[in-house]
Structures are given as structure tokens and as C-alpha cells.
Amino acid sequence: MKLFDIFTKKDIESGYDEKALKYRKYRIGTVSTLITVGVIVAIIVANVFLNVIVEMYPLKADLTTEQLYNLSGDTTAYLSEVDKEVELILVQEMDKVESLMQNYMGSYYKTDYLTELFKNFEKHSGKVGLDYVDPTVNPTFFTERNITVSSSSIMVVYCKDTNRHKLIGINDIIVTDDDNKSAEFDAERAVIAAIIYVTQEEIRDIHFLTGHEEDSGSYLQEFFKTNGFGVNTVTLDQTDAFSENSAALVIINPKKDFSESEILLLKAFMQNSDKISEYHLGRTLYVFLDNNAPNMPNFYKFLEEYCIVPVDEYVVDTSSKGSAYYSYTSNGTAQSIRVLNAKMVHETIGKSIAQKVVMFEQVTKSFELLEAKGDILSVEKILSTHDEAYTKPIPTDGTEVDSSYLAFNKDTDVKGEKVLGAVSTRYFWDVEEQQRYVGHVAVLGSTSMISQPFMGSPNFSNGEYVKDLINYTIGDDSIEISVMPKNLSSNVLNITSTTVYTLILAMLALVPLALGVAAVVVYVKRKHM
């Protein structure tokens, strides 16, 4: 006979006595009581256990649209490989930093952004520690490390092994547009850039050329800084600025031609090699040109020696594959402009990129490539238009360049692929080392492709493309990080600790409630059997 046999009147009439019936009911009641007590004890234990877990590991989820609280994949991958001890030293209390950010950004800033982000750096690497040291209370801590803290600093990133440090201030972690209508959160890039910088054994230098009314290329400068390069601006006659640490020179849309003596200095720069540690590479020259620059015979002749010839024509593509309208906001006003969707045609550069590389259409410059000869090892096309593109001459008689001028004329225009970027590789001979090395000249027909709206946007692959280009020309894995600033206008679902506890208690209450309902149902059902 089973433990939970239930006796009905029919059972008693069949021969079961009343005493046996009471005994069975007593056993059933005892077991039911034990089960009830066990469930209550289990609930209490679970409640205590979950409270301890919540205290040790707060239940938090990043529900912002741009994952502001979390680190990017590039950052976490780099942090996992850091092999030197790095200190993230807050020089202001975190509460004060949060208050400062709130006052500075107003409604754009949401509580605890920096706090959670800084903790994530420590979380993802056993080599990275986060601490607070007050410079006024403990100045010796900083003097022993040769660190001078400025009044605008909120953090010092320091590596004992290299004895190198970098200061991070509020202007390093917040990027706003000209009219302060929008803001981007750049703290992750600033911190990982500092970590890379202080842990590098040697710092390789990237020089941005001035003296010919060049564009500054500020966003590209930040891109190099993020990856641990030293970045500065130079003129060609500053020969003392170039050293064995010099990896590349960047020229962005000069408006004045180079003199013959400057061309000789440019050639001299290219004929030296970068001999840092394991590197022995020829230097790299990056050139970004637009159609709004004047004809520069001396400079163009220099590029022709590398078998790349700039073409002073408008590049037009009205096909849906080759172009699109890009909407953006400037000075608070919504605007729209046509952009070219460039085609990545190199076997390495941009091979694994899924999204588009874009640039403003009307100012984009194209190139003709000559056959490699002499010391030129190769000339490779790295970026082009799609097959529906065509070109229009730049008028010199004052003709207005409007949509009718740029419209396709089937009698005079020819559609086809146009070269928008190329890399020329040249052999050099190092007399001292008695060995051959190669240098690169990379020329691209757009400055807009390296501007913040395109290179800094997660909707395009310009940043990843530039990363591939630099790795191909300077050396494999020179660029490891491609971190984009994050927009602080992301929508946030705030879950407070009170909400968390309420949810936990609600879940715990459901278990006994379900059991209670089940018990009532069973009781009622059995009573009427």
C-alpha cells in the first residue's frame, strides 16, 4: 500500500477500519508539514545567498544603445595581453569626477558612466589596477614617479616597467561639436591609448607636415595616438625632428606647391629607414588629396616618380551602388550631401571589412597608375569607384558646377572604375647595414574619409580601413585598436538597486505562492473524492 493512498467512504465500506484511516492521514500530514518547512527553509537560504551574491557581484546590465558602460572588443582583447603592471591613478575622488562631468555635460551625462568604465579596465586585465591618490595629501607618490599633475587632470596612467606616464583630463574624454549640440564619450579611447603608450618598449613617431597650408587631420592624429605612436607637426626643414624613431610622414591636402629644395628633403626622409628594435623598415608617406587643392607641379612630379599621377577631375557616380546621400548636422542645421561608396580592391587592405568606406563625392580626386619600373617594386590599387562612375573636367572659366554640369553625357562621358587610392612600394639600400629595405607612398583622393563624421562613425568602415592601410604599410599589427567615441545621447534603461531587490523578492515570492496554490487545488480536489 502506497504512502499517499487516500481513503474514501467506499474504501472504508470495503474493509478498511477507521484507525488505519487516521494513521494514514497522520503520515500524510507529517510528510506535508516536512515538505512545507523544507520549502520555507530553502526560500530563506536562497534569499540570504542571493543577497550575498548581489552585494559581491552587483546585478547590472548595460542597456544603452551604444554599450557605453562596456569596453569594445578591440580594447578587451588588448587588455588580455598586457604583460606589464599598469596603474590607473585617479587624482580626484570619483564622486567629484562624476559631479564635474554632470556639471560639464548636463543632461548628456548619465550617472556613473566613468565609474563603471574605469572599473571595467581593471576587471578585464589582471595587470591593470585602479586606485585613488590625492596629490595634495600624498605629493611624494607623484614626485617619486616624475609625474606633474595638472589642475585639469582626473587620472594618471603609469607603468613602472617603462617609467612612462600619461595624464588624462576632461577634454580627453569628452568630444563636443562646435555648437555643443551633441557630445561623444571618448573615455575608453583615451584610457586605452594611454595604456598602450605607457607599456610600449619604444615609441615610434608619426609626423604631420605643415608649411603648405595643409589640413590638420586632427581625427587621424588621435587615431595614431590611440595606438601608442608619438604624434607631432613638423616642417621639412626641421631635420632634427626626424630620427630613427620616425615611422611615417602625413601630408593632408596642401594648398601650396613644394619648392625643389623641399622635394629633396622629402626624398631624404623617404631614404632613411626605421631601425627601432625589431623593425628595419623604410619609412612611409601618407598623402590625402582633394580636388579643391591647386595644381602643384613639383609635388605631383614627386608622386609620379612613385608611378602615381593625380587627375584634376571631378569623380561622379549616380548609381545606387556607387553613391548615396549622407545626412548630418552642422551648427545645428540638418544637411544632406552625396557621398561615394568606395570599393575595396586590395587583397589585404579592407579584405575583411563588411561595411562601406565613404567620402564626399564632389571633392574626391582620382589617379592614374603607371607601370612599375626601376626601384619601384609595385604599384597597387587599393581603393576605387564602382563601374558606373565617370569624371568631369574642373572648369577654369568660371562655369558653375551644379547638378546639370555633373550629369552624365552619353556622347562625351565614359563610365568605368576610377582609382581613388594606391600604394607604391620602393626598394632602398642601407649602406651602413648593407641590406635592402622597402618604403611606401600611399596616396588617397579624399580628406573627408579620415574626418570624424566618417572615420569615427560605427555606420561606416573608414576607421577599420585606415587601420588595415597602416598595418600594411608600416608593419603588421602596428595598429591594434580602432575605438570609436560613443554618443552620450544613447537611450538608457536605468535599473536601480531598489528595483533589483524588488525583482528578486518578487521572484522568490512566486515560488511559495505557486506551491500554496497547488496545495489548495490538491486539497479541494481530494476533499470531494
Coordinates of N, CA and C in Angstrom, one line a residue, residues 226-340:
T226 N 46.0 56.8 -30.2 CA 45.3 55.7 -29.6 C 46.2 54.5 -29.6
N227 N 47.0 54.3 -30.6 CA 47.8 53.1 -30.8 C 49.2 53.3 -30.4
G228 N 49.5 54.2 -29.5 CA 50.8 54.3 -28.9 C 51.9 55.0 -29.7
F229 N 51.5 55.7 -30.8 CA 52.5 56.4 -31.6 C 52.7 57.8 -31.0
G230 N 53.9 58.3 -31.1 CA 54.1 59.7 -30.8 C 53.7 60.5 -32.0
V231 N 53.0 61.6 -31.8 CA 52.4 62.4 -32.9 C 52.9 63.8 -32.8
N232 N 53.4 64.4 -33.8 CA 53.8 65.9 -33.8 C 53.6 66.5 -35.2
T233 N 53.7 67.8 -35.2 CA 53.6 68.5 -36.5 C 55.0 69.0 -36.8
V234 N 55.4 69.0 -38.1 CA 56.8 69.4 -38.4 C 56.8 70.1 -39.8
T235 N 57.8 70.8 -40.1 CA 58.1 71.3 -41.4 C 59.3 70.5 -41.9
L236 N 59.5 70.5 -43.2 CA 60.5 69.6 -43.8 C 61.9 70.1 -43.4
D237 N 62.1 71.4 -43.1 CA 63.4 71.8 -42.8 C 63.8 71.5 -41.3
Q238 N 62.8 71.0 -40.6 CA 63.1 70.6 -39.2 C 63.8 69.2 -39.2
T239 N 64.9 69.1 -39.7 CA 65.6 67.8 -39.9 C 65.9 67.1 -38.5
D240 N 66.0 67.9 -37.5 CA 66.3 67.4 -36.2 C 65.0 66.7 -35.6
A241 N 63.9 67.0 -36.2 CA 62.6 66.3 -35.7 C 62.5 64.9 -36.2
F242 N 63.3 64.5 -37.2 CA 63.3 63.2 -37.7 C 64.4 62.4 -37.1
S243 N 64.1 61.1 -36.8 CA 65.1 60.3 -36.1 C 64.8 58.8 -36.6
E244 N 65.6 57.9 -35.9 CA 65.4 56.5 -36.2 C 64.0 56.0 -35.7
N245 N 63.4 56.8 -34.9 CA 62.0 56.5 -34.4 C 60.9 56.9 -35.4
S246 N 61.3 57.7 -36.4 CA 60.3 58.2 -37.4 C 59.8 57.1 -38.3
A247 N 58.5 56.8 -38.2 CA 57.9 55.8 -39.0 C 57.2 56.3 -40.2
A248 N 56.6 57.5 -40.1 CA 55.8 58.0 -41.3 C 55.6 59.5 -41.2
L249 N 55.4 60.0 -42.4 CA 55.1 61.4 -42.6 C 53.7 61.5 -43.2
V250 N 52.8 62.4 -42.7 CA 51.5 62.5 -43.3 C 51.3 63.9 -43.9
I251 N 50.9 63.9 -45.1 CA 50.6 65.2 -45.8 C 49.1 65.2 -46.2
I252 N 48.4 66.2 -45.7 CA 46.9 66.2 -45.9 C 46.5 67.5 -46.7
N253 N 46.3 67.4 -47.9 CA 45.7 68.4 -48.8 C 46.4 69.7 -48.7
P254 N 47.7 69.7 -49.1 CA 48.4 71.0 -49.2 C 47.8 72.0 -50.2
K255 N 47.9 73.3 -49.9 CA 47.3 74.3 -50.9 C 48.4 75.0 -51.6
K256 N 49.7 74.8 -51.2 CA 50.9 75.4 -51.8 C 51.8 74.3 -52.3
D257 N 52.4 74.6 -53.5 CA 53.4 73.6 -54.0 C 54.6 73.6 -53.2
F258 N 55.4 72.5 -53.3 CA 56.7 72.3 -52.7 C 57.8 72.9 -53.5
S259 N 58.7 73.5 -52.9 CA 59.9 74.0 -53.6 C 60.8 72.8 -54.0
E260 N 61.7 73.1 -54.9 CA 62.6 72.0 -55.3 C 63.5 71.5 -54.1
S261 N 63.9 72.5 -53.2 CA 64.7 72.1 -52.1 C 63.8 71.2 -51.1
E262 N 62.5 71.5 -51.0 CA 61.7 70.7 -50.1 C 61.5 69.3 -50.7
I263 N 61.4 69.2 -52.0 CA 61.3 67.9 -52.6 C 62.5 67.1 -52.3
L264 N 63.7 67.7 -52.3 CA 64.9 66.9 -51.9 C 64.8 66.5 -50.5
L265 N 64.3 67.3 -49.6 CA 64.2 67.0 -48.2 C 63.1 65.8 -48.0
L266 N 62.1 65.9 -48.8 CA 61.1 64.8 -48.8 C 61.7 63.5 -49.3
K267 N 62.5 63.5 -50.3 CA 63.2 62.3 -50.7 C 64.2 61.8 -49.7
A268 N 64.8 62.7 -49.0 CA 65.8 62.4 -47.9 C 65.1 61.7 -46.8
F269 N 63.9 62.1 -46.5 CA 63.1 61.5 -45.4 C 62.8 60.1 -45.8
M270 N 62.4 59.8 -47.1 CA 62.0 58.5 -47.5 C 63.2 57.6 -47.6
Q271 N 64.4 58.1 -47.8 CA 65.5 57.2 -48.0 C 66.2 56.8 -46.7
N272 N 65.6 57.2 -45.6 CA 66.1 56.7 -44.3 C 65.2 55.6 -43.8
S273 N 65.7 54.7 -43.0 CA 64.9 53.6 -42.5 C 64.6 53.7 -41.0
D274 N 63.6 53.0 -40.7 CA 63.1 53.0 -39.3 C 63.8 51.8 -38.6
K275 N 64.7 52.0 -37.7 CA 65.5 50.9 -37.1 C 65.2 50.6 -35.7
I276 N 64.0 50.9 -35.3 CA 63.6 50.7 -33.9 C 63.5 49.2 -33.6
S277 N 64.2 48.8 -32.5 CA 64.1 47.4 -32.0 C 64.1 46.4 -33.2
E278 N 62.9 45.6 -33.3 CA 62.9 44.6 -34.3 C 62.6 45.1 -35.7
Y279 N 62.2 46.4 -35.8 CA 61.9 46.9 -37.1 C 63.1 47.4 -37.9
H280 N 63.1 47.1 -39.2 CA 64.0 47.7 -40.1 C 63.3 48.0 -41.4
L281 N 62.5 49.0 -41.4 CA 61.5 49.2 -42.5 C 61.8 50.6 -43.1
G282 N 61.5 50.7 -44.4 CA 61.6 52.0 -45.0 C 60.4 52.8 -44.4
R283 N 60.6 54.1 -44.5 CA 59.5 55.0 -44.0 C 58.4 55.0 -44.9
T284 N 57.2 55.5 -44.4 CA 56.0 55.6 -45.2 C 55.6 57.0 -45.3
L285 N 55.1 57.4 -46.5 CA 54.5 58.7 -46.7 C 53.0 58.5 -47.0
Y286 N 52.2 59.1 -46.2 CA 50.7 59.1 -46.5 C 50.3 60.5 -47.0
V287 N 49.6 60.4 -48.2 CA 49.2 61.7 -48.8 C 47.6 61.6 -49.0
F288 N 46.9 62.6 -48.5 CA 45.5 62.7 -48.8 C 45.2 64.0 -49.5
L289 N 44.6 63.8 -50.7 CA 44.4 65.0 -51.6 C 42.9 65.2 -51.9
D290 N 42.4 66.4 -52.1 CA 41.1 66.7 -52.5 C 41.2 67.5 -53.8
N291 N 40.1 67.6 -54.5 CA 40.0 68.4 -55.7 C 40.0 69.9 -55.5
N292 N 39.9 70.3 -54.3 CA 39.9 71.8 -54.0 C 41.4 72.3 -53.8
A293 N 42.4 71.4 -54.0 CA 43.8 71.9 -53.9 C 44.2 72.3 -55.3
P294 N 45.1 73.3 -55.4 CA 45.5 73.7 -56.7 C 46.5 72.7 -57.4
N295 N 46.8 72.9 -58.6 CA 47.8 72.0 -59.3 C 49.1 72.4 -58.7
M296 N 49.9 71.3 -58.3 CA 51.2 71.5 -57.7 C 52.2 70.7 -58.5
P297 N 52.8 71.3 -59.5 CA 53.7 70.6 -60.4 C 54.9 69.8 -59.8
N298 N 55.5 70.5 -58.8 CA 56.7 69.9 -58.2 C 56.3 68.6 -57.3
F299 N 55.2 68.8 -56.6 CA 54.7 67.7 -55.7 C 54.2 66.6 -56.6
Y300 N 53.4 66.9 -57.6 CA 52.9 65.9 -58.5 C 54.0 65.1 -59.2
K301 N 55.0 65.8 -59.6 CA 56.2 65.1 -60.2 C 56.8 64.1 -59.2
F302 N 56.9 64.5 -58.0 CA 57.4 63.6 -57.0 C 56.6 62.4 -56.9
L303 N 55.2 62.5 -56.9 CA 54.3 61.4 -56.8 C 54.5 60.5 -58.1
E304 N 54.7 61.2 -59.2 CA 54.8 60.4 -60.5 C 56.1 59.5 -60.4
E305 N 57.1 59.9 -59.7 CA 58.3 59.1 -59.5 C 57.9 57.8 -58.8
Y306 N 56.8 57.8 -58.1 CA 56.3 56.6 -57.5 C 55.2 56.0 -58.3
C307 N 55.1 56.4 -59.5 CA 54.1 55.9 -60.5 C 52.6 56.1 -60.2
I308 N 52.4 57.2 -59.4 CA 51.0 57.6 -59.1 C 50.8 59.0 -59.6
V309 N 49.8 59.2 -60.5 CA 49.6 60.5 -61.2 C 48.2 61.1 -60.8
P310 N 48.1 62.2 -60.0 CA 46.8 62.8 -59.6 C 46.1 63.3 -60.9
V311 N 44.8 63.1 -60.9 CA 44.0 63.6 -62.0 C 43.1 64.7 -61.5
D312 N 43.2 65.9 -62.1 CA 42.3 67.0 -61.6 C 41.0 67.0 -62.4
E313 N 40.1 66.1 -61.9 CA 38.8 66.0 -62.5 C 37.8 65.6 -61.4
Y314 N 36.5 66.0 -61.6 CA 35.5 65.6 -60.6 C 35.2 64.1 -60.9
V315 N 35.0 63.4 -59.8 CA 34.6 62.0 -59.9 C 33.1 61.9 -59.5
V316 N 32.3 61.3 -60.4 CA 30.8 61.3 -60.2 C 30.3 59.9 -60.4
D317 N 29.4 59.5 -59.5 CA 28.8 58.2 -59.6 C 27.3 58.4 -59.1
T318 N 26.4 58.3 -60.0 CA 25.0 58.5 -59.6 C 24.2 57.2 -59.3
S319 N 24.9 56.0 -59.5 CA 24.3 54.8 -59.3 C 24.0 54.5 -57.8
S320 N 23.0 53.7 -57.5 CA 22.7 53.4 -56.1 C 23.8 52.6 -55.4
K321 N 24.5 51.8 -56.2 CA 25.6 51.0 -55.6 C 26.8 51.9 -55.3
G322 N 27.1 52.9 -56.1 CA 28.3 53.7 -56.0 C 28.2 55.0 -55.2
S323 N 27.0 55.4 -54.8 CA 26.8 56.6 -54.1 C 25.5 56.6 -53.3
A324 N 25.4 57.6 -52.4 CA 24.3 57.7 -51.6 C 24.3 59.1 -51.0
Y325 N 23.1 59.5 -50.4 CA 23.1 60.8 -49.7 C 23.3 60.6 -48.2
Y326 N 24.2 61.4 -47.7 CA 24.6 61.3 -46.3 C 24.0 62.5 -45.5
S327 N 23.2 62.3 -44.5 CA 22.6 63.4 -43.7 C 23.4 63.6 -42.5
Y328 N 23.6 64.9 -42.2 CA 24.4 65.2 -41.0 C 24.0 66.6 -40.5
T329 N 24.4 66.9 -39.3 CA 24.1 68.2 -38.7 C 25.3 69.1 -38.5
S330 N 25.2 70.3 -39.0 CA 26.3 71.2 -38.9 C 25.8 72.5 -38.3
N331 N 26.4 73.0 -37.2 CA 26.0 74.2 -36.5 C 24.5 74.2 -36.2
G332 N 24.0 73.0 -35.9 CA 22.6 72.9 -35.5 C 21.6 72.8 -36.7
T333 N 22.1 72.7 -37.9 CA 21.3 72.7 -39.1 C 21.5 71.3 -39.8
A334 N 20.4 70.7 -40.1 CA 20.4 69.4 -40.8 C 20.8 69.6 -42.3
Q335 N 21.7 68.9 -42.8 CA 22.2 69.0 -44.2 C 22.3 67.6 -44.8
S336 N 22.4 67.6 -46.1 CA 22.5 66.3 -46.8 C 23.4 66.5 -48.0
I337 N 24.3 65.6 -48.2 CA 25.3 65.7 -49.3 C 25.6 64.3 -49.9
R338 N 25.9 64.3 -51.1 CA 26.2 63.0 -51.8 C 27.6 62.5 -51.5
V339 N 27.7 61.2 -51.2 CA 29.0 60.6 -50.9 C 29.2 59.4 -51.8
L340 N 30.4 59.1 -52.1 CA 30.8 58.0 -52.9 C 31.0 56.8 -52.0

